[in-house]
XYZ file of C-alpha atoms in Angstrom:
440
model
C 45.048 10.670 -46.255
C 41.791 9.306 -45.066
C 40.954 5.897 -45.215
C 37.756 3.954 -44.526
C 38.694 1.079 -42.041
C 36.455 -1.968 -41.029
C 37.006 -3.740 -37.742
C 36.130 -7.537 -37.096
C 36.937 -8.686 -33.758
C 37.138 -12.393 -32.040
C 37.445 -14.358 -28.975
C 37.406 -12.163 -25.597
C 36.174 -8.858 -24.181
C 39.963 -8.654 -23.852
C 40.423 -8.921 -27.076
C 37.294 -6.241 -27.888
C 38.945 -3.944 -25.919
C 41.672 -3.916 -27.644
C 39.912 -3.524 -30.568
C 37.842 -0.659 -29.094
C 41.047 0.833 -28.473
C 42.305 1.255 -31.994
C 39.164 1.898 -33.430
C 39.710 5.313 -31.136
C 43.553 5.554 -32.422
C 42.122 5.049 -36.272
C 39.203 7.850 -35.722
C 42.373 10.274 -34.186
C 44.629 9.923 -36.990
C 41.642 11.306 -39.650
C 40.452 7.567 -40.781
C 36.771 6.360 -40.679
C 35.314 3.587 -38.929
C 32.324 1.670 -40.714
C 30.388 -1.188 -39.688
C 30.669 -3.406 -42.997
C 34.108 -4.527 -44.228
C 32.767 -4.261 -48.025
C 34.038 -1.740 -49.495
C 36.231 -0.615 -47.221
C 39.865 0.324 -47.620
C 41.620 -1.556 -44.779
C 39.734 -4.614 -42.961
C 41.532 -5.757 -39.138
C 40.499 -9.030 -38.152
C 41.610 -8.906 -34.514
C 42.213 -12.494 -33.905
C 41.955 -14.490 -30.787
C 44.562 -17.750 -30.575
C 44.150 -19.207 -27.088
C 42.992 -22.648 -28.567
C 43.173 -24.606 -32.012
C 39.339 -24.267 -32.559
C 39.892 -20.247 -32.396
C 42.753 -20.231 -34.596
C 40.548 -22.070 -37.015
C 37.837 -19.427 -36.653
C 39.992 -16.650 -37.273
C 41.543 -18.011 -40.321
C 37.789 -18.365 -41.564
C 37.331 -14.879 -40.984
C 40.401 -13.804 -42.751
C 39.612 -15.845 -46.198
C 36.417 -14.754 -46.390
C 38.271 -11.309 -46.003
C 40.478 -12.630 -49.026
C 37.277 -13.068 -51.080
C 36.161 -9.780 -50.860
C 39.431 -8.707 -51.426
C 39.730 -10.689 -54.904
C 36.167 -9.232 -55.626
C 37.959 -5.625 -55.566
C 35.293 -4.864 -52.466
C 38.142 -4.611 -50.084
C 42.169 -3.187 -50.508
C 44.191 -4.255 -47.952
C 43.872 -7.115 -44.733
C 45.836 -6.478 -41.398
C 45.339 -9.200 -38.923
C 46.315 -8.266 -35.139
C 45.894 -10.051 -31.897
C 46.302 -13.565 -30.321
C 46.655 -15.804 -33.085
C 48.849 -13.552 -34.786
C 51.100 -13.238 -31.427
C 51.233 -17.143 -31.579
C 52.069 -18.368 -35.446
C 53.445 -14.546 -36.455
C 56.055 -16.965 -38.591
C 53.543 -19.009 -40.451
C 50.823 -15.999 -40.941
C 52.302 -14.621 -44.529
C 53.255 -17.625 -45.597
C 49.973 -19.718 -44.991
C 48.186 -16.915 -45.957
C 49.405 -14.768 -48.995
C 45.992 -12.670 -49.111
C 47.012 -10.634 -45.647
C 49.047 -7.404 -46.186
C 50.596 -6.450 -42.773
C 50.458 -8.098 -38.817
C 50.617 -6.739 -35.290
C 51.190 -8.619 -32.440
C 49.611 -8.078 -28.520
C 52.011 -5.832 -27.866
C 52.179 -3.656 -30.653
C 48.100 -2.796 -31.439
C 49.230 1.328 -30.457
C 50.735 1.168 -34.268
C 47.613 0.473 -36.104
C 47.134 4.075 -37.512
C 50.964 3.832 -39.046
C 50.741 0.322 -40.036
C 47.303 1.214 -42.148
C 49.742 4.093 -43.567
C 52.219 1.595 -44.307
C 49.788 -0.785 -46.653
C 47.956 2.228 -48.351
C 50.626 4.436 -49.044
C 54.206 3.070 -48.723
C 53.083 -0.734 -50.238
C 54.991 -1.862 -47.728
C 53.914 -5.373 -45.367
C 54.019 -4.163 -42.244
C 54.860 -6.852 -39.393
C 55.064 -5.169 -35.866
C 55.800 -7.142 -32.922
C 56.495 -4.971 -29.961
C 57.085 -5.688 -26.257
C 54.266 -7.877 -24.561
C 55.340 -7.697 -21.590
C 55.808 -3.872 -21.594
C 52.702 -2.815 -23.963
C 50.700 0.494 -23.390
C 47.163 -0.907 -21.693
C 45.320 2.656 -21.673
C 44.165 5.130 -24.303
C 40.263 6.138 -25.414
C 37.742 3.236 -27.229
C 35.356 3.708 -29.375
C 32.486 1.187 -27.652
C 31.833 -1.808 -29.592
C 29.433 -3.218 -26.876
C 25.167 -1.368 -26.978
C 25.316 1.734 -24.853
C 23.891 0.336 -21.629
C 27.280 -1.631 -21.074
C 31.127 -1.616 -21.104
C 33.798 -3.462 -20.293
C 36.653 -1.745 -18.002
C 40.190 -4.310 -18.238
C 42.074 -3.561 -15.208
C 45.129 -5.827 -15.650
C 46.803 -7.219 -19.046
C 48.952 -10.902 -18.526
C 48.808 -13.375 -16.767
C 51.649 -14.935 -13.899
C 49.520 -18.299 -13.249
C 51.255 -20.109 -15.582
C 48.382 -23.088 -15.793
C 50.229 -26.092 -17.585
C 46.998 -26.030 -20.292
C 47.012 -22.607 -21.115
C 49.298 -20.261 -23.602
C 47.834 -16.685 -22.421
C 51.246 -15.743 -20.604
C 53.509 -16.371 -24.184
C 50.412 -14.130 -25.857
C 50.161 -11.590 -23.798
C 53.148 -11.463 -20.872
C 53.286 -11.075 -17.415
C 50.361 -10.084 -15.448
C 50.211 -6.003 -15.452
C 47.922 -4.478 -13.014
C 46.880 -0.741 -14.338
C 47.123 2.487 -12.050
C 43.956 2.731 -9.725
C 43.939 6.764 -10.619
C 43.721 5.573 -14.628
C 40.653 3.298 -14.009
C 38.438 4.946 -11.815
C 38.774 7.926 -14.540
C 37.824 5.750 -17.252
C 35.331 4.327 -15.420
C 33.730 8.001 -14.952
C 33.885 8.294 -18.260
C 31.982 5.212 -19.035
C 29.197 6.261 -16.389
C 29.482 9.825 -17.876
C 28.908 8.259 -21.202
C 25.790 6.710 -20.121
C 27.058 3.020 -19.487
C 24.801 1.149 -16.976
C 26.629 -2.004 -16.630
C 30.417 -1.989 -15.878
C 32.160 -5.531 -16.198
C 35.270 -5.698 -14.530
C 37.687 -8.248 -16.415
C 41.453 -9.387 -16.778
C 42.801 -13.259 -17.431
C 42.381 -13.035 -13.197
C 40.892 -9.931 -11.706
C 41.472 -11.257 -7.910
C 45.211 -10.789 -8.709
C 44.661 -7.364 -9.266
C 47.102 -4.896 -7.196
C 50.065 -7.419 -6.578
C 52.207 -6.816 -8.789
C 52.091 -3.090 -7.711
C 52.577 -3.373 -4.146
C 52.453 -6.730 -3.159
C 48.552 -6.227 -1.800
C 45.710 -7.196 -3.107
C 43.618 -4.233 -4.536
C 40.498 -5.490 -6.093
C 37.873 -4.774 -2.966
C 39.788 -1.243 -2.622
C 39.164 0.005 -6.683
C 35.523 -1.921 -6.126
C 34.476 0.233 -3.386
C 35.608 3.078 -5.436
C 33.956 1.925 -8.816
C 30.172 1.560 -6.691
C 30.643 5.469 -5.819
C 30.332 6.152 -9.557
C 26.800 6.239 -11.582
C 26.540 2.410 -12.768
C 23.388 0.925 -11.846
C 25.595 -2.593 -11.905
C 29.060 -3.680 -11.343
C 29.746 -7.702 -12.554
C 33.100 -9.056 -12.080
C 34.795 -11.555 -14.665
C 37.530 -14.166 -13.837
C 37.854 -14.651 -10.302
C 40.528 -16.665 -9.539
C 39.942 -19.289 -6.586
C 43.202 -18.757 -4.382
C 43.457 -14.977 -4.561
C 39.520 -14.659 -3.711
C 39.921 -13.108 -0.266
C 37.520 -12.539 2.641
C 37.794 -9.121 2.026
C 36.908 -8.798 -1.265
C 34.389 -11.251 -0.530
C 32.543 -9.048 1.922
C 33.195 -5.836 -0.256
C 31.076 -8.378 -2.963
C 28.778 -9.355 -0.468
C 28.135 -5.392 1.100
C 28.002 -3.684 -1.790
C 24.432 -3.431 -3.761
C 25.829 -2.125 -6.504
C 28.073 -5.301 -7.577
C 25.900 -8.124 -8.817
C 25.805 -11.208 -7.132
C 27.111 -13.230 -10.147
C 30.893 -14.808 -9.969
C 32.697 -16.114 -12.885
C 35.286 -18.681 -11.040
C 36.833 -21.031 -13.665
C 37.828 -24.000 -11.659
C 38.844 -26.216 -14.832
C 38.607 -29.523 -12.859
C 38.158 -30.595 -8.919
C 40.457 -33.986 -8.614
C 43.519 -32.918 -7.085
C 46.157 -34.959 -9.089
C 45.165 -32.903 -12.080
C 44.760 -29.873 -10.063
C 48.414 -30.359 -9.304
C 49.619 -31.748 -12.647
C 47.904 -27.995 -14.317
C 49.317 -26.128 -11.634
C 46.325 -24.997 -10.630
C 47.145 -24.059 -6.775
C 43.964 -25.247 -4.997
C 42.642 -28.696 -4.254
C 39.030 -29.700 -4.324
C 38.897 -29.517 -0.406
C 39.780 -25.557 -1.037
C 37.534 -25.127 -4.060
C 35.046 -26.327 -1.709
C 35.623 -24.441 1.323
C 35.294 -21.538 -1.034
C 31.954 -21.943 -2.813
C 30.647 -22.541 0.255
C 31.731 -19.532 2.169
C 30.283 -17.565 -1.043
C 26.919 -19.451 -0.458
C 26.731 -18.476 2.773
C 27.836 -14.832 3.036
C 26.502 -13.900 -0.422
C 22.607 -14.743 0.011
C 21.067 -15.104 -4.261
C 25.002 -15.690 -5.388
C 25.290 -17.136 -9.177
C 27.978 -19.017 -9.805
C 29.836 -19.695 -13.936
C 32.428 -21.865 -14.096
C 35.114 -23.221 -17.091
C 35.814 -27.179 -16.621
C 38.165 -29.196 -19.074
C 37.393 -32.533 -19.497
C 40.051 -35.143 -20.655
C 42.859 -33.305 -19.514
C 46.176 -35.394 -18.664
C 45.481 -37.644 -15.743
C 41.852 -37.722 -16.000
C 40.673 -41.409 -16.109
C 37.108 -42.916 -15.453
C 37.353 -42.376 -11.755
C 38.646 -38.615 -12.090
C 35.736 -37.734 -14.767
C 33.260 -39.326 -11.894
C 34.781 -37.329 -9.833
C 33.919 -33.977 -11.551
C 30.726 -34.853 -12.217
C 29.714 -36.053 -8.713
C 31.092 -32.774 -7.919
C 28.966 -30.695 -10.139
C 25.967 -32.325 -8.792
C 27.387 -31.668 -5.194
C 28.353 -27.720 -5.524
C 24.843 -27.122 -8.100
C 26.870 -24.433 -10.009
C 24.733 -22.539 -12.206
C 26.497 -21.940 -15.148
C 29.249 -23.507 -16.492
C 30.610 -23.952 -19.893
C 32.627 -27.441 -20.075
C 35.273 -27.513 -23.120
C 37.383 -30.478 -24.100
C 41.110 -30.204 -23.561
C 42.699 -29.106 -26.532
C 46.591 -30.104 -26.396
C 47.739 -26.766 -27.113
C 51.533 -26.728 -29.233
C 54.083 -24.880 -26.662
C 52.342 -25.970 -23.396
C 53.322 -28.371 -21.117
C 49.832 -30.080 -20.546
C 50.291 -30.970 -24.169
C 53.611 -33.350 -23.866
C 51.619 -34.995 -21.043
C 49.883 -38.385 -21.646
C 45.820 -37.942 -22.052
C 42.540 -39.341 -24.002
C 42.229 -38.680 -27.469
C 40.026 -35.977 -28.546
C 37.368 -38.081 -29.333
C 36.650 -39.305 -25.631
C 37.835 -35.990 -24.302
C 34.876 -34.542 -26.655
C 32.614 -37.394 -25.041
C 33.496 -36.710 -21.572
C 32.742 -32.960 -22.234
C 29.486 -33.592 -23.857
C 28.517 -36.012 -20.431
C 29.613 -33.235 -18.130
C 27.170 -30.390 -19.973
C 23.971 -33.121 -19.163
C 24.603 -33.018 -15.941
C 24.967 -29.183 -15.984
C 21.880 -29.174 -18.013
C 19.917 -30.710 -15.525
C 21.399 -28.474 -12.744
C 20.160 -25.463 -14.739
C 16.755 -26.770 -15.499
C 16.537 -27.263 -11.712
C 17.622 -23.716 -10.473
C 15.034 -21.981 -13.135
C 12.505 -24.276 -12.112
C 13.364 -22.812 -8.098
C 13.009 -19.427 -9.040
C 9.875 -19.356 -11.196
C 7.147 -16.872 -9.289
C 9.905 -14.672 -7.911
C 10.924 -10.685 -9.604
C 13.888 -9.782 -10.903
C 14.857 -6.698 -11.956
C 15.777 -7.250 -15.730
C 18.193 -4.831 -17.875
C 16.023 -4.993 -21.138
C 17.967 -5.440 -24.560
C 15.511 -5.282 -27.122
C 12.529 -6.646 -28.796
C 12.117 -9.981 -30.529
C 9.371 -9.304 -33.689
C 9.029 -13.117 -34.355
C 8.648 -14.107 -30.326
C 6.314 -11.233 -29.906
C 8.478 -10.520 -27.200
C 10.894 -8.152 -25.223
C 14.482 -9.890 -23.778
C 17.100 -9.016 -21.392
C 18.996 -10.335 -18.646
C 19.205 -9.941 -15.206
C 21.872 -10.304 -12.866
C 22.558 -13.923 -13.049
C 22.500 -13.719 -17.064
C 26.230 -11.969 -18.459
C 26.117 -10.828 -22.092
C 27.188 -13.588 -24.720
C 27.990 -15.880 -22.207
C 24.743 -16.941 -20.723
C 20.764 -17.002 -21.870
C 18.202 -14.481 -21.612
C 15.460 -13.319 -20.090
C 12.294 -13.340 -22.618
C 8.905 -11.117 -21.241
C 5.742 -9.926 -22.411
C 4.636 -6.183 -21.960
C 2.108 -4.166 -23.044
C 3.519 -1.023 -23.441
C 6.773 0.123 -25.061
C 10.086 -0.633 -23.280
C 13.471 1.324 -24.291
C 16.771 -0.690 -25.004
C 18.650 -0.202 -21.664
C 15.897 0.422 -19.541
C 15.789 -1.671 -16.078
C 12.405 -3.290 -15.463
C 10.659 -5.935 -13.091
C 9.670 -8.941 -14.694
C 7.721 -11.669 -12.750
C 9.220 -15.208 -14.185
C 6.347 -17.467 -15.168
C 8.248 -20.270 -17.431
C 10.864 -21.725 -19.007
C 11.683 -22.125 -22.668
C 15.311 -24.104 -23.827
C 17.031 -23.692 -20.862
C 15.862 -19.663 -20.533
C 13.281 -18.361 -18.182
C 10.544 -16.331 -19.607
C 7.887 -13.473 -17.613
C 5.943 -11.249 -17.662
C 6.376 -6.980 -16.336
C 5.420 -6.566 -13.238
């Protein structure tokens, strides 16, 4: 039987992968994909579940799914992913309206579980193996044609007292080197401009396999491929070696952007989250990337009001954003998540932890205003997205901008520029904490 099956999919490019992934396995076994879940047959709301606030988003998602369903313009609801990994017990009985579930290990049986609601009536509830879970198999790209993602590990072995990611999605799994670098040719092959390399922590990549890390090995092989650029997504501070470094720093191809979540710089929390740097490392580190990657971007993720963080150890953080001038960083309360060990600790209530946070992103604000200020008058080569008819105006992003994570780069032109096209844009201003230009 054929079915028409709509996809909605939350939280990380993880998560979208996975999602890209069984749009491909639906499309195999004879189903179609469209865009809309009205009147569809089978909506998946791949859920993410790593904190509270995204649990809360996905259940949104998944009663406004109900609605449609008790409007008779959608059958059946399957929710997969995170959040379904994490409160599998209370999913069915919270929420009556969903008709089957499949855990992160377990999103290969998506064709048979939509088989299962149509035809059999049956509620489907598949939890397989997270630790053990099949990583590869063909997507269907979710993301515009100009980028992709490529995941090169699943898990994750750091074990960071805040965090829940190992019990959702098991130990850290590093995939073949053979595997990638073909689906990476397909994704140049394909057209893809933009490769983003991601996993919970990419530097850990290799380890598990042979006790050596691998990262700066499959990089050098991923810039021999057609991509015009190569960013890299979740570096993690102690397995950033000099090696990779200097593969980051040689290579044109790779863009001179790092995403390093830190989380916090006082070393009594550093220790109490078994994090396993102190702020004398994190230093050392960002600047020996200064200095041997000339133009380097830096994004960070910082909790504030996590356990042991008084006046004096928020100061601290601060004084040390204005020290290190990182460029981007997105600062999120803690969020005392149910099965971690962070959350049995004493801390502030969520109230000052959301106060602290919102204290932390003015002082990141001003850093930002001050580094698009310093580069107003230069180029930059800009990967253009699309057109704005209400700005009058083209966007994009160059290499210091990531998609969804970070602003944009707004230009006028006078002739037409194509979706996906790189361009030189000379930046003349700035506009709510984005720079906007002019082609060059």
């Amino acid at each position: 039987m054929s079915y028409n099956v709509s996809f909605i999919s939350l939280g990380c490019a993880k998560n979208q992968v996975n999602c890209e992934q069984m749009m491909a396995l639906c499309a195999e076994a004879g189903y179609s994909i469209q865009a809309q879940p009205e009147g569809c047959d089978v909506v998946v709301v791949n859920t993410c579940g790593f904190l509270a606030s995204a649990c809360e988003e996905a259940i949104e998602n998944i009663l406004e799914m109900a609605e449609l369903k008790k409007a008779g313009q959608v059958k059946k609801i399957l929710v997969t992913g995170c959040m379904t990994q994490r409160y599998k017990e209370d999913i069915f009985h919270e929420l009556p309206e969903v008709d089957g579930l499949l855990g992160t290990g377990s999103y290969g049986d998506i064709a048979t579980a939509i088989a299962e609601v149509m035809e059999k009536g049956e509620k489907p509830c598949h939890l397989g193996n997270i630790h053990t879970a099949n990583q590869s198999g063909e997507r269907i790209l979710s993301t515009p044609p100009w980028y992709a993602y490529l995941r090169i590990a699943e898990g994750c072995d750091n074990h960071c007292a805040y965090c829940v990611i190992p019990s959702l999605r098991g130990k850290y799994r590093s995939r073949p080197m053979n595997e990638l670098l073909d689906e990476a040719a397909e994704l140049a092959s394909a057209g893809v401009k933009e490769l983003i390399v991601i996993a919970q922590d990419i530097t850990r990549y290799g380890t598990d396999l042979n006790g050596e890390h691998q990262l700066a090995k499959l990089l050098k092989e991923l810039c021999k491929l057609d991509f015009h650029w190569i960013r890299l997504h979740y570096l993690y501070p102690t397995d950033t070696t000099d090696e990779l470094i200097d593969v980051i720093a040689s290579e044109p191809k790779i863009v001179k952007y790092l995403d390093i979540p830190i989380q916090h710089c006082n070393d009594t929390i550093l220790k109490a989250m078994n994090r396993r740097d102190t702020k004398a490392d994190l230093l050392a580190l960002l600047k020996k990337l200064r200095e041997k990657v000339p133009g380097l971007v830096l994004r960070t993720s910082l909790i504030a009001g996590l356990p042991y963080e008084d006046d004096a150890a928020f100061e601290e953080l601060c004084d040390f954003l204005r020290e290190v001038r990182i460029e981007r960083a997105g600062v999120f309360p803690f969020s005392p998540e149910d099965g971690t060990k962070a959350a049995l600790m004493e801390h502030v209530d969520m109230e000052e932890a959301q106060r602290r946070a919102e204290l932390a992103v003015d002082v990141q604000s001003d850093i930002i205003d001050a580094y698009n200020d310093s580069i107003l008058g230069e180029e930059r080569e800009v990967l253009c997205e699309g057109y704005d008819s209400q700005a009058q105006m083209f966007y994009g992003r160059s290499y210091a901008e990531s998609p969804d994570i970070d602003g944009r780069i707004w230009f006028t032109a006078d002739s037409e520029i194509t979706p996906g096209s790189f361009v030189n844009v000379r930046l003349t201003g700035t506009m709510d904490g984005e720079t906007t230009g002019e082609l060059v």
